[in-house]
Every structure is written in structure tokens, then in C-alpha cells.
Amino acid sequence: MRAMQVTAHGGAEVLRLAQVPDCPEPGPGMVRLTVGAVALNHLDLWVRRGHPGLKVPLPFVPGSDVCGVVDRVGEGVQRVVVGERVVAYPALFCGQCAACLAGRQNHCRHFAILGEHAPGGLAEQILLPERNVFPLPQGLSLEEGAAFPLAWLTSWHMLTQKVRLKPGDAVLVQAAASGTGVAAVQVARLFGARVLATAGSAAKCEALCALGAHEVVNYKEEDLRARVKAFTHGEGCAVVVDHLGADTFTTSMACLARGGTYVTCGGTTGPQLSFDVRHLFIKHQRIVGSTMGDVGDFQSLLRQMGPPGAGALFPVVGATFAFTQLAAAHEMLESRNLVGKVVVRVAD
Ligand SMILES: [Zn+2]
């Protein structure tokens, strides 16, 4: 079969098309998919560029968000059938440890994100445990199905498990045109929050208004702190969702209300943060980290997910690329010149 591989760490030129052996017949409890589409995440850039602490055996097949059609099922598989369109929970887990048995699979010590710790979906086939695959919500294309798992799961977990949103809460979503950003806007709206979103261009701001943000701030042209003050009558936001890290942290904390929670799922602009602990304790604030979500979150998400207009949550595909155009897809993601997800069609 054909697969796209990261052949060395570096720029987009290290992504190469390769012929690799077909996936074997699925064993007991396993499912083989014909991959239809895969979405990119910022994680794909880390895997391609490489960073200390991330050991990727090269060459490596990336791709965390996988949507496709069941091709073969192993002995004992009951939840899906051959020919069914499915979407994958984007990480492997042991299923037996205390965290897994408690339903907290994203705390499993053997948690392995597809396309980071385990081979991903940018190949014509992938073999997955049955417990990872779920029927694609009705009305979604394979591209739309690939566009939501990791980003929407991450934002769902942050806003429903790490922060318990209340109707009327003011939520600031930084870099809201990104995958997790768009997802956070939708999830916050679903729970009745008031959403202030930031983006770096007029076109993105317009798109975010159409996607449900109550107000949008162009952070390149406007004073975010002043806008937050006006949006919250001087109180600050109950929740700040921020995956950028270094560039935005100080401003994000300044926008946080007394008793508020800063929740992070990434550090795309830099991992080192500094703050004045006196502000944190005097204002009863919390800084919370979060990675992806558990299988229960994924099932909740699937119940809410549908095509735009039908689902309370809906995938936002910003750009689509052919399988062999993965390098161009990476460049699009790096340009940040889009709203929503970059999707790669694997099946022609
Ligand atoms: Zn486990």
C-alpha cells in the first residue's frame, strides 16, 4: 500500500510517498480500515520537525485524525461491520490499568496518540482495536469525519471536564481560528457560555462570528485587555482557553477573572511560562493542563456532531489536499492562513 512518511526531521520536504507492506489480516478484536481522509494537527508539525523528548522511529507514518471504511474485522468484533464508515478515537490505550478502568483513558500510562507515539493514518490502510472505532455520525463526509476527532475531543474535555462551564460564563478563546479554537467556540456556545474569540485577520474574525463567537477581537489591531474588560463589565473572563503558551500567556492571565481558570492544551509559541504567584492566589485562579479526552468524551462528542445546521457541533474543514500533496498541506497549516482544519484525502 501507499503511505506518506516522515523520513527525517526537518521541513516539509522530508515528507515522502512510500510503498509499504499492506496491513495484515486483523487479529481478534482488531479492525482494518481503508483510510478515507486524515486531518492534520499542530502535532504533525512537531513530529515532522522533531523535538527533544519526542522519540519517533523514522521513517514514520504520521496522522492522528482518521476516518475511513471498515475493510476487514477480526474474530469477536461486534460493534462495527465490513463496509461501515467509521471514525477513530485518536489514541491507543491499554484498557486494563486503573485509569482506563475508571474511564480516564487519556491518563493511561500506555496512552499512545496515533501519529505521535504509534503509527498514524496517512496510509491506505490502518489496523486499530475495535474499541477505537465508532460509526461516523450521519450526514458527514469522510473529510468532515477526519476533521474533528483530536481537536474537538481536546476542547470538549477542557470545557466539560477540566472546567465546568455554567451558562453565561465569559470564555476567552485565544487563536480561535485554529482547530481546537473553533472547537472551543462551538463547545462553549453549546453550554451557554458567552464567547470572546481572538484571531489575527479581518477574514478570520468574520468567519468566527459566523461560526458562533459572540464577539471577536483582531489581536493584531485591537487591545485585547480593553475588549475583555468591556465584554465582562470589568470582571474578566471566567475561563481562558489558550494553546499558544509563551506569546499569549501574560495577556491571557491578565484577562482572567477572580476565581477564573486558564486551561491549556498546548504551547505552540513556546513552552516556558512565567507568572506572579501572588496574583494567582490572591485572585483564587487556577492554571489547568489537559490532553485530549477520554472515550466517554468521544462518545458524547459523537452524539452532538453532525453536518453544519444539523449538529450542535460540526466539523469545519478549512482546506483539503490530495494524498500526495501532504507537504503543501503542512505548509498551509504552518501559514495559519485558514479557519478550521486542514484535511488530506487518502482515498482518491
Ligand atoms: Zn490504561
mmCIF file of C-alpha atoms and ligand atoms in Angstrom:
data_model
loop_
_atom_site.group_PDB
_atom_site.id
_atom_site.type_symbol
_atom_site.label_atom_id
_atom_site.label_comp_id
_atom_site.label_asym_id
_atom_site.label_seq_id
_atom_site.Cartn_x
_atom_site.Cartn_y
_atom_site.Cartn_z
ATOM 1 C CA MET A 1 0.000 0.000 0.000
ATOM 2 C CA ARG A 2 0.982 3.635 -0.289
ATOM 3 C CA ALA A 3 1.860 5.625 2.810
ATOM 4 C CA MET A 4 3.159 9.109 3.462
ATOM 5 C CA GLN A 5 6.191 9.054 5.723
ATOM 6 C CA VAL A 6 8.292 11.443 7.748
ATOM 7 C CA THR A 7 11.715 10.300 6.513
ATOM 8 C CA ALA A 8 13.868 12.658 8.631
ATOM 9 C CA HIS A 9 13.197 15.628 10.909
ATOM 10 C CA GLY A 10 13.034 18.921 9.041
ATOM 11 C CA GLY A 11 10.932 20.961 6.648
ATOM 12 C CA ALA A 12 8.005 19.820 4.534
ATOM 13 C CA GLU A 13 10.462 18.252 2.054
ATOM 14 C CA VAL A 14 11.057 15.324 4.451
ATOM 15 C CA LEU A 15 7.516 14.071 3.761
ATOM 16 C CA ARG A 16 7.678 11.321 1.144
ATOM 17 C CA LEU A 17 5.335 8.886 -0.521
ATOM 18 C CA ALA A 18 6.434 5.280 0.054
ATOM 19 C CA GLN A 19 5.323 1.751 -0.759
ATOM 20 C CA VAL A 20 4.964 -0.226 2.464
ATOM 21 C CA PRO A 21 3.547 -3.698 3.198
ATOM 22 C CA ASP A 22 -0.246 -3.939 3.459
ATOM 23 C CA CYS A 23 -1.648 -4.178 6.970
ATOM 24 C CA PRO A 24 -2.002 -7.843 7.992
ATOM 25 C CA GLU A 25 -5.381 -9.527 8.437
ATOM 26 C CA PRO A 26 -6.907 -8.222 11.666
ATOM 27 C CA GLY A 27 -6.499 -10.498 14.662
ATOM 28 C CA PRO A 28 -9.102 -10.992 17.396
ATOM 29 C CA GLY A 29 -10.686 -7.700 18.440
ATOM 30 C CA MET A 30 -8.956 -5.759 15.669
ATOM 31 C CA VAL A 31 -10.375 -3.858 12.712
ATOM 32 C CA ARG A 32 -8.706 -2.928 9.418
ATOM 33 C CA LEU A 33 -9.801 0.307 7.776
ATOM 34 C CA THR A 34 -9.455 1.604 4.257
ATOM 35 C CA VAL A 35 -8.461 5.141 5.167
ATOM 36 C CA GLY A 36 -10.586 7.816 3.516
ATOM 37 C CA ALA A 37 -9.271 11.060 4.997
ATOM 38 C CA VAL A 38 -6.894 12.300 7.679
ATOM 39 C CA ALA A 39 -6.785 15.736 9.284
ATOM 40 C CA LEU A 40 -3.602 17.500 10.331
ATOM 41 C CA ASN A 41 -2.903 18.881 13.785
ATOM 42 C CA HIS A 42 -0.121 21.037 15.153
ATOM 43 C CA LEU A 43 1.204 17.735 16.479
ATOM 44 C CA ASP A 44 2.054 16.737 12.887
ATOM 45 C CA LEU A 45 4.433 19.701 12.721
ATOM 46 C CA TRP A 46 6.194 18.623 15.947
ATOM 47 C CA VAL A 47 6.513 15.067 14.628
ATOM 48 C CA ARG A 48 7.941 16.309 11.331
ATOM 49 C CA ARG A 49 10.285 18.923 12.830
ATOM 50 C CA GLY A 50 11.276 16.757 15.790
ATOM 51 C CA HIS A 51 11.835 17.993 19.315
ATOM 52 C CA PRO A 52 13.700 16.737 22.390
ATOM 53 C CA GLY A 53 11.611 14.263 24.308
ATOM 54 C CA LEU A 54 9.726 13.022 21.268
ATOM 55 C CA LYS A 55 11.246 9.803 20.006
ATOM 56 C CA VAL A 56 9.821 8.914 16.617
ATOM 57 C CA PRO A 57 11.225 5.835 14.838
ATOM 58 C CA LEU A 58 11.968 7.016 11.283
ATOM 59 C CA PRO A 59 10.603 6.559 8.711
ATOM 60 C CA PHE A 60 7.260 7.153 10.407
ATOM 61 C CA VAL A 61 3.642 7.370 9.196
ATOM 62 C CA PRO A 62 2.012 10.443 10.806
ATOM 63 C CA GLY A 63 -1.687 11.328 11.054
ATOM 64 C CA SER A 64 -3.850 11.347 14.201
ATOM 65 C CA ASP A 65 -7.355 12.014 12.874
ATOM 66 C CA VAL A 66 -8.503 9.028 10.859
ATOM 67 C CA CYS A 67 -11.794 8.433 9.086
ATOM 68 C CA GLY A 68 -12.457 5.550 6.741
ATOM 69 C CA VAL A 69 -14.384 2.415 5.849
ATOM 70 C CA VAL A 70 -14.144 -0.940 7.640
ATOM 71 C CA ASP A 71 -12.340 -3.338 5.308
ATOM 72 C CA ARG A 72 -11.925 -6.459 7.492
ATOM 73 C CA VAL A 73 -12.805 -7.370 11.062
ATOM 74 C CA GLY A 74 -11.051 -9.844 13.338
ATOM 75 C CA GLU A 75 -12.625 -12.589 15.426
ATOM 76 C CA GLY A 76 -15.084 -11.383 18.048
ATOM 77 C CA VAL A 77 -15.598 -7.888 16.613
ATOM 78 C CA GLN A 78 -19.231 -6.926 17.137
ATOM 79 C CA ARG A 79 -19.594 -3.144 17.165
ATOM 80 C CA VAL A 80 -18.751 -2.450 13.508
ATOM 81 C CA VAL A 81 -19.220 -4.355 10.263
ATOM 82 C CA VAL A 82 -17.368 -4.520 6.952
ATOM 83 C CA GLY A 83 -18.316 -1.582 4.727
ATOM 84 C CA GLU A 84 -19.290 0.689 7.628
ATOM 85 C CA ARG A 85 -17.944 4.260 7.648
ATOM 86 C CA VAL A 86 -16.131 4.893 10.899
ATOM 87 C CA VAL A 87 -14.083 7.487 12.723
ATOM 88 C CA ALA A 88 -11.251 6.630 15.114
ATOM 89 C CA TYR A 89 -10.689 7.702 18.706
ATOM 90 C CA PRO A 90 -7.213 9.077 18.079
ATOM 91 C CA ALA A 91 -5.112 7.248 20.671
ATOM 92 C CA LEU A 92 -4.332 3.727 21.815
ATOM 93 C CA PHE A 93 -4.666 2.774 25.483
ATOM 94 C CA CYS A 94 -4.168 -0.418 27.498
ATOM 95 C CA GLY A 95 -7.774 -0.854 28.649
ATOM 96 C CA GLN A 96 -6.629 -2.583 31.836
ATOM 97 C CA CYS A 97 -4.912 -0.053 34.108
ATOM 98 C CA ALA A 98 -6.689 1.808 36.923
ATOM 99 C CA ALA A 99 -7.027 4.942 34.761
ATOM 100 C CA CYS A 100 -8.503 3.016 31.817
ATOM 101 C CA LEU A 101 -10.880 1.051 34.060
ATOM 102 C CA ALA A 102 -12.032 4.348 35.558
ATOM 103 C CA GLY A 103 -12.788 5.606 32.035
ATOM 104 C CA ARG A 104 -9.874 8.029 32.048
ATOM 105 C CA GLN A 105 -8.073 6.589 29.042
ATOM 106 C CA ASN A 106 -6.182 9.850 28.424
ATOM 107 C CA HIS A 107 -4.458 9.295 31.808
ATOM 108 C CA CYS A 108 -3.311 5.773 30.809
ATOM 109 C CA ARG A 109 0.434 5.280 31.170
ATOM 110 C CA HIS A 110 0.394 3.477 27.832
ATOM 111 C CA PHE A 111 -1.603 6.236 26.123
ATOM 112 C CA ALA A 112 -0.252 6.476 22.574
ATOM 113 C CA ILE A 113 -1.582 9.143 20.227
ATOM 114 C CA LEU A 114 -1.902 7.920 16.646
ATOM 115 C CA GLY A 115 0.712 9.614 14.507
ATOM 116 C CA GLU A 116 2.878 10.516 17.503
ATOM 117 C CA HIS A 117 3.553 7.502 19.735
ATOM 118 C CA ALA A 118 2.035 4.970 17.339
ATOM 119 C CA PRO A 119 1.942 4.872 13.529
ATOM 120 C CA GLY A 120 -0.809 7.116 12.179
ATOM 121 C CA GLY A 121 -3.385 7.128 9.451
ATOM 122 C CA LEU A 122 -1.634 8.657 6.437
ATOM 123 C CA ALA A 123 -1.609 5.324 4.660
ATOM 124 C CA GLU A 124 -4.156 3.475 2.565
ATOM 125 C CA GLN A 125 -4.908 1.108 5.461
ATOM 126 C CA ILE A 126 -4.687 1.143 9.232
ATOM 127 C CA LEU A 127 -5.214 -1.581 11.812
ATOM 128 C CA LEU A 128 -6.948 -0.494 15.022
ATOM 129 C CA PRO A 129 -8.513 -2.119 18.074
ATOM 130 C CA GLU A 130 -12.312 -2.383 17.801
ATOM 131 C CA ARG A 131 -12.661 -0.162 20.874
ATOM 132 C CA ASN A 132 -11.055 2.703 18.902
ATOM 133 C CA VAL A 133 -13.554 2.804 16.048
ATOM 134 C CA PHE A 134 -17.021 4.359 16.077
ATOM 135 C CA PRO A 135 -19.698 4.778 13.417
ATOM 136 C CA LEU A 136 -19.353 8.092 11.591
ATOM 137 C CA PRO A 137 -22.224 10.442 12.546
ATOM 138 C CA GLN A 138 -24.876 10.542 9.832
ATOM 139 C CA GLY A 139 -24.543 13.103 7.104
ATOM 140 C CA LEU A 140 -20.789 13.654 7.477
ATOM 141 C CA SER A 141 -18.373 13.061 4.619
ATOM 142 C CA LEU A 142 -15.131 11.174 5.267
ATOM 143 C CA GLU A 143 -13.285 14.519 5.097
ATOM 144 C CA GLU A 144 -15.605 16.037 7.708
ATOM 145 C CA GLY A 145 -15.262 12.890 9.808
ATOM 146 C CA ALA A 146 -11.485 13.280 9.845
ATOM 147 C CA ALA A 147 -11.742 16.962 10.714
ATOM 148 C CA PHE A 148 -12.999 16.735 14.273
ATOM 149 C CA PRO A 149 -11.620 13.918 16.495
ATOM 150 C CA LEU A 150 -8.469 15.300 18.115
ATOM 151 C CA ALA A 151 -9.350 19.000 18.146
ATOM 152 C CA TRP A 152 -12.971 18.681 19.227
ATOM 153 C CA LEU A 153 -12.123 15.966 21.774
ATOM 154 C CA THR A 154 -9.449 18.206 23.278
ATOM 155 C CA SER A 155 -11.747 21.199 23.588
ATOM 156 C CA TRP A 156 -14.678 19.088 24.806
ATOM 157 C CA HIS A 157 -12.532 17.613 27.586
ATOM 158 C CA MET A 158 -11.126 21.003 28.581
ATOM 159 C CA LEU A 159 -14.505 22.721 28.782
ATOM 160 C CA THR A 160 -16.621 19.906 30.214
ATOM 161 C CA GLN A 161 -14.201 18.011 32.467
ATOM 162 C CA LYS A 162 -11.382 20.401 33.426
ATOM 163 C CA VAL A 163 -13.677 23.413 33.577
ATOM 164 C CA ARG A 164 -17.331 23.019 34.358
ATOM 165 C CA LEU A 165 -18.873 25.775 32.312
ATOM 166 C CA LYS A 166 -22.009 27.486 33.544
ATOM 167 C CA PRO A 167 -24.482 29.290 31.289
ATOM 168 C CA GLY A 168 -23.456 32.896 30.951
ATOM 169 C CA ASP A 169 -19.778 32.321 31.774
ATOM 170 C CA ALA A 170 -17.480 34.558 29.730
ATOM 171 C CA VAL A 171 -14.950 32.428 27.844
ATOM 172 C CA LEU A 172 -11.942 33.838 26.013
ATOM 173 C CA VAL A 173 -10.697 31.565 23.223
ATOM 174 C CA GLN A 174 -7.227 32.519 22.012
ATOM 175 C CA ALA A 175 -6.299 31.774 18.366
ATOM 176 C CA ALA A 176 -9.865 30.718 17.787
ATOM 177 C CA ALA A 177 -9.470 30.066 14.054
ATOM 178 C CA SER A 178 -7.311 27.024 14.827
ATOM 179 C CA GLY A 179 -8.809 23.532 15.054
ATOM 180 C CA THR A 180 -9.052 23.442 18.857
ATOM 181 C CA GLY A 181 -10.076 27.117 18.790
ATOM 182 C CA VAL A 182 -13.079 26.612 16.505
ATOM 183 C CA ALA A 183 -13.998 23.554 18.560
ATOM 184 C CA ALA A 184 -13.762 25.515 21.824
ATOM 185 C CA VAL A 185 -16.045 28.235 20.412
ATOM 186 C CA GLN A 186 -18.658 25.621 19.480
ATOM 187 C CA VAL A 187 -18.454 23.696 22.763
ATOM 188 C CA ALA A 188 -18.572 26.859 24.870
ATOM 189 C CA ARG A 189 -21.664 28.001 22.928
ATOM 190 C CA LEU A 190 -23.301 24.588 23.410
ATOM 191 C CA PHE A 191 -23.017 25.023 27.191
ATOM 192 C CA GLY A 192 -24.465 28.520 27.112
ATOM 193 C CA ALA A 193 -21.250 30.469 27.595
ATOM 194 C CA ARG A 194 -20.574 33.914 26.144
ATOM 195 C CA VAL A 195 -17.605 33.614 23.812
ATOM 196 C CA LEU A 196 -14.971 36.204 23.007
ATOM 197 C CA ALA A 197 -12.639 34.859 20.321
ATOM 198 C CA THR A 198 -9.296 36.195 19.104
ATOM 199 C CA ALA A 199 -7.828 35.922 15.607
ATOM 200 C CA GLY A 200 -5.144 37.654 13.567
ATOM 201 C CA SER A 201 -7.012 38.835 10.470
ATOM 202 C CA ALA A 202 -10.289 40.501 9.499
ATOM 203 C CA ALA A 203 -11.281 37.478 7.390
ATOM 204 C CA LYS A 204 -10.777 35.101 10.324
ATOM 205 C CA CYS A 205 -12.717 37.414 12.630
ATOM 206 C CA GLU A 206 -15.623 37.460 10.201
ATOM 207 C CA ALA A 207 -15.579 33.675 9.884
ATOM 208 C CA LEU A 208 -15.529 33.233 13.669
ATOM 209 C CA CYS A 209 -18.581 35.465 14.057
ATOM 210 C CA ALA A 210 -20.383 33.285 11.509
ATOM 211 C CA LEU A 211 -19.291 30.186 13.468
ATOM 212 C CA GLY A 212 -20.863 31.433 16.672
ATOM 213 C CA ALA A 213 -18.445 33.639 18.612
ATOM 214 C CA HIS A 214 -20.380 36.439 20.335
ATOM 215 C CA GLU A 215 -17.544 38.899 19.846
ATOM 216 C CA VAL A 216 -14.228 38.687 18.028
ATOM 217 C CA VAL A 217 -11.003 40.600 18.615
ATOM 218 C CA ASN A 218 -8.326 41.100 15.988
ATOM 219 C CA TYR A 219 -5.351 40.823 18.357
ATOM 220 C CA LYS A 220 -3.028 42.455 15.840
ATOM 221 C CA GLU A 221 -5.050 45.668 15.773
ATOM 222 C CA GLU A 222 -7.020 45.874 18.998
ATOM 223 C CA ASP A 223 -6.301 45.989 22.727
ATOM 224 C CA LEU A 224 -7.483 42.591 23.929
ATOM 225 C CA ARG A 225 -7.471 43.526 27.627
ATOM 226 C CA ALA A 226 -9.696 46.533 26.965
ATOM 227 C CA ARG A 227 -12.095 44.415 24.914
ATOM 228 C CA VAL A 228 -12.255 41.778 27.673
ATOM 229 C CA LYS A 229 -12.937 44.477 30.213
ATOM 230 C CA ALA A 230 -15.834 45.809 28.134
ATOM 231 C CA PHE A 231 -17.143 42.288 27.376
ATOM 232 C CA THR A 232 -17.210 41.317 31.068
ATOM 233 C CA HIS A 233 -18.070 44.680 32.687
ATOM 234 C CA GLY A 234 -14.610 44.814 34.183
ATOM 235 C CA GLU A 235 -14.670 41.360 35.787
ATOM 236 C CA GLY A 236 -12.505 39.400 33.351
ATOM 237 C CA CYS A 237 -13.265 36.033 31.766
ATOM 238 C CA ALA A 238 -14.258 33.023 33.878
ATOM 239 C CA VAL A 239 -12.288 30.798 31.512
ATOM 240 C CA VAL A 240 -9.405 31.384 29.125
ATOM 241 C CA VAL A 241 -8.663 28.643 26.584
ATOM 242 C CA ASP A 242 -5.134 29.058 25.278
ATOM 243 C CA HIS A 243 -2.901 26.586 23.415
ATOM 244 C CA LEU A 244 -0.257 29.123 22.341
ATOM 245 C CA GLY A 245 1.813 29.257 25.509
ATOM 246 C CA ALA A 246 4.627 31.813 25.647
ATOM 247 C CA ASP A 247 3.299 34.524 23.314
ATOM 248 C CA THR A 248 -0.131 34.913 24.889
ATOM 249 C CA PHE A 249 0.194 33.682 28.482
ATOM 250 C CA THR A 250 0.723 37.027 30.224
ATOM 251 C CA THR A 251 -2.172 38.681 28.388
ATOM 252 C CA SER A 252 -4.376 35.632 28.908
ATOM 253 C CA MET A 253 -3.778 35.706 32.668
ATOM 254 C CA ALA A 254 -4.495 39.443 32.720
ATOM 255 C CA CYS A 255 -7.861 38.710 31.066
ATOM 256 C CA LEU A 256 -8.830 36.114 33.700
ATOM 257 C CA ALA A 257 -11.466 36.905 36.342
ATOM 258 C CA ARG A 258 -11.126 36.315 40.079
ATOM 259 C CA GLY A 259 -11.795 32.596 40.569
ATOM 260 C CA GLY A 260 -11.179 32.029 36.864
ATOM 261 C CA THR A 261 -9.440 29.118 35.142
ATOM 262 C CA TYR A 262 -6.727 29.283 32.497
ATOM 263 C CA VAL A 263 -6.820 25.982 30.637
ATOM 264 C CA THR A 264 -4.120 24.897 28.206
ATOM 265 C CA CYS A 265 -3.650 22.020 25.782
ATOM 266 C CA GLY A 266 -0.512 23.233 24.026
ATOM 267 C CA GLY A 267 2.451 25.549 23.809
ATOM 268 C CA THR A 268 2.748 26.188 20.090
ATOM 269 C CA THR A 269 4.606 29.507 20.502
ATOM 270 C CA GLY A 270 6.908 28.307 23.289
ATOM 271 C CA PRO A 271 6.754 26.074 26.349
ATOM 272 C CA GLN A 272 8.212 28.264 29.103
ATOM 273 C CA LEU A 273 5.766 30.460 31.037
ATOM 274 C CA SER A 274 6.316 32.762 33.976
ATOM 275 C CA PHE A 275 3.826 34.442 36.274
ATOM 276 C CA ASP A 276 3.497 36.156 39.609
ATOM 277 C CA VAL A 277 2.195 33.572 42.064
ATOM 278 C CA ARG A 278 0.773 36.350 44.261
ATOM 279 C CA HIS A 279 -1.733 37.226 41.551
ATOM 280 C CA LEU A 280 -2.707 33.570 41.288
ATOM 281 C CA PHE A 281 -3.516 33.010 44.929
ATOM 282 C CA ILE A 282 -4.942 36.401 45.721
ATOM 283 C CA LYS A 283 -7.355 36.056 42.806
ATOM 284 C CA HIS A 284 -8.159 32.356 43.515
ATOM 285 C CA GLN A 285 -7.199 31.458 39.962
ATOM 286 C CA ARG A 286 -6.337 28.072 38.525
ATOM 287 C CA ILE A 287 -3.964 27.036 35.742
ATOM 288 C CA VAL A 288 -5.030 23.669 34.346
ATOM 289 C CA GLY A 289 -3.376 21.376 31.825
ATOM 290 C CA SER A 290 -5.297 18.991 29.625
ATOM 291 C CA THR A 291 -4.514 16.451 26.915
ATOM 292 C CA MET A 292 -7.152 15.156 24.527
ATOM 293 C CA GLY A 293 -10.109 13.437 26.170
ATOM 294 C CA ASP A 294 -11.373 10.020 27.240
ATOM 295 C CA VAL A 295 -13.548 7.580 25.313
ATOM 296 C CA GLY A 296 -16.644 8.795 27.160
ATOM 297 C CA ASP A 297 -15.890 12.325 25.947
ATOM 298 C CA PHE A 298 -15.566 10.975 22.404
ATOM 299 C CA GLN A 299 -18.936 9.250 22.624
ATOM 300 C CA SER A 300 -20.559 12.428 23.984
ATOM 301 C CA LEU A 301 -18.980 14.354 21.138
ATOM 302 C CA LEU A 302 -20.252 11.907 18.508
ATOM 303 C CA ARG A 303 -23.814 12.369 19.792
ATOM 304 C CA GLN A 304 -23.570 16.137 19.241
ATOM 305 C CA MET A 305 -21.661 16.052 15.958
ATOM 306 C CA GLY A 306 -23.355 16.442 12.591
ATOM 307 C CA PRO A 307 -23.285 18.464 9.412
ATOM 308 C CA PRO A 308 -23.484 22.266 9.812
ATOM 309 C CA GLY A 309 -27.054 23.182 10.679
ATOM 310 C CA ALA A 310 -27.884 19.678 11.922
ATOM 311 C CA GLY A 311 -25.357 19.043 14.684
ATOM 312 C CA ALA A 312 -24.890 21.270 17.719
ATOM 313 C CA LEU A 313 -21.223 20.695 16.909
ATOM 314 C CA PHE A 314 -19.975 20.460 13.332
ATOM 315 C CA PRO A 315 -16.587 19.970 11.686
ATOM 316 C CA VAL A 316 -15.012 22.971 9.997
ATOM 317 C CA VAL A 317 -12.836 21.971 7.050
ATOM 318 C CA GLY A 318 -10.627 24.915 6.146
ATOM 319 C CA ALA A 319 -8.688 23.311 3.290
ATOM 320 C CA THR A 320 -8.495 19.912 1.585
ATOM 321 C CA PHE A 321 -5.457 18.354 -0.105
ATOM 322 C CA ALA A 322 -4.790 15.217 -2.153
ATOM 323 C CA PHE A 323 -2.826 12.407 -0.502
ATOM 324 C CA THR A 324 0.375 13.156 -2.374
ATOM 325 C CA GLN A 325 0.121 16.886 -1.529
ATOM 326 C CA LEU A 326 0.931 16.397 2.161
ATOM 327 C CA ALA A 327 3.850 18.838 2.020
ATOM 328 C CA ALA A 328 1.522 21.575 0.710
ATOM 329 C CA ALA A 329 -0.961 20.666 3.441
ATOM 330 C CA HIS A 330 1.762 21.128 6.092
ATOM 331 C CA GLU A 331 2.692 24.481 4.582
ATOM 332 C CA MET A 332 -0.944 25.581 4.731
ATOM 333 C CA LEU A 333 -1.125 24.596 8.413
ATOM 334 C CA GLU A 334 2.125 26.447 9.150
ATOM 335 C CA SER A 335 0.874 29.569 7.355
ATOM 336 C CA ARG A 336 -2.091 29.715 9.783
ATOM 337 C CA ASN A 337 -3.936 31.253 6.883
ATOM 338 C CA LEU A 338 -7.194 29.361 7.338
ATOM 339 C CA VAL A 339 -10.123 28.760 9.662
ATOM 340 C CA GLY A 340 -10.618 25.198 10.886
ATOM 341 C CA LYS A 341 -8.875 22.025 9.836
ATOM 342 C CA VAL A 342 -6.505 21.003 7.072
ATOM 343 C CA VAL A 343 -7.722 17.654 5.688
ATOM 344 C CA VAL A 344 -5.859 15.221 3.448
ATOM 345 C CA ARG A 345 -7.905 12.871 1.228
ATOM 346 C CA VAL A 346 -6.237 9.479 1.285
ATOM 347 C CA ALA A 347 -8.653 7.608 -0.977
ATOM 348 C CA ASP A 348 -8.791 9.209 -4.429
HETATM 349 ZN ZN ZN B 1 -4.509 2.036 30.581
#
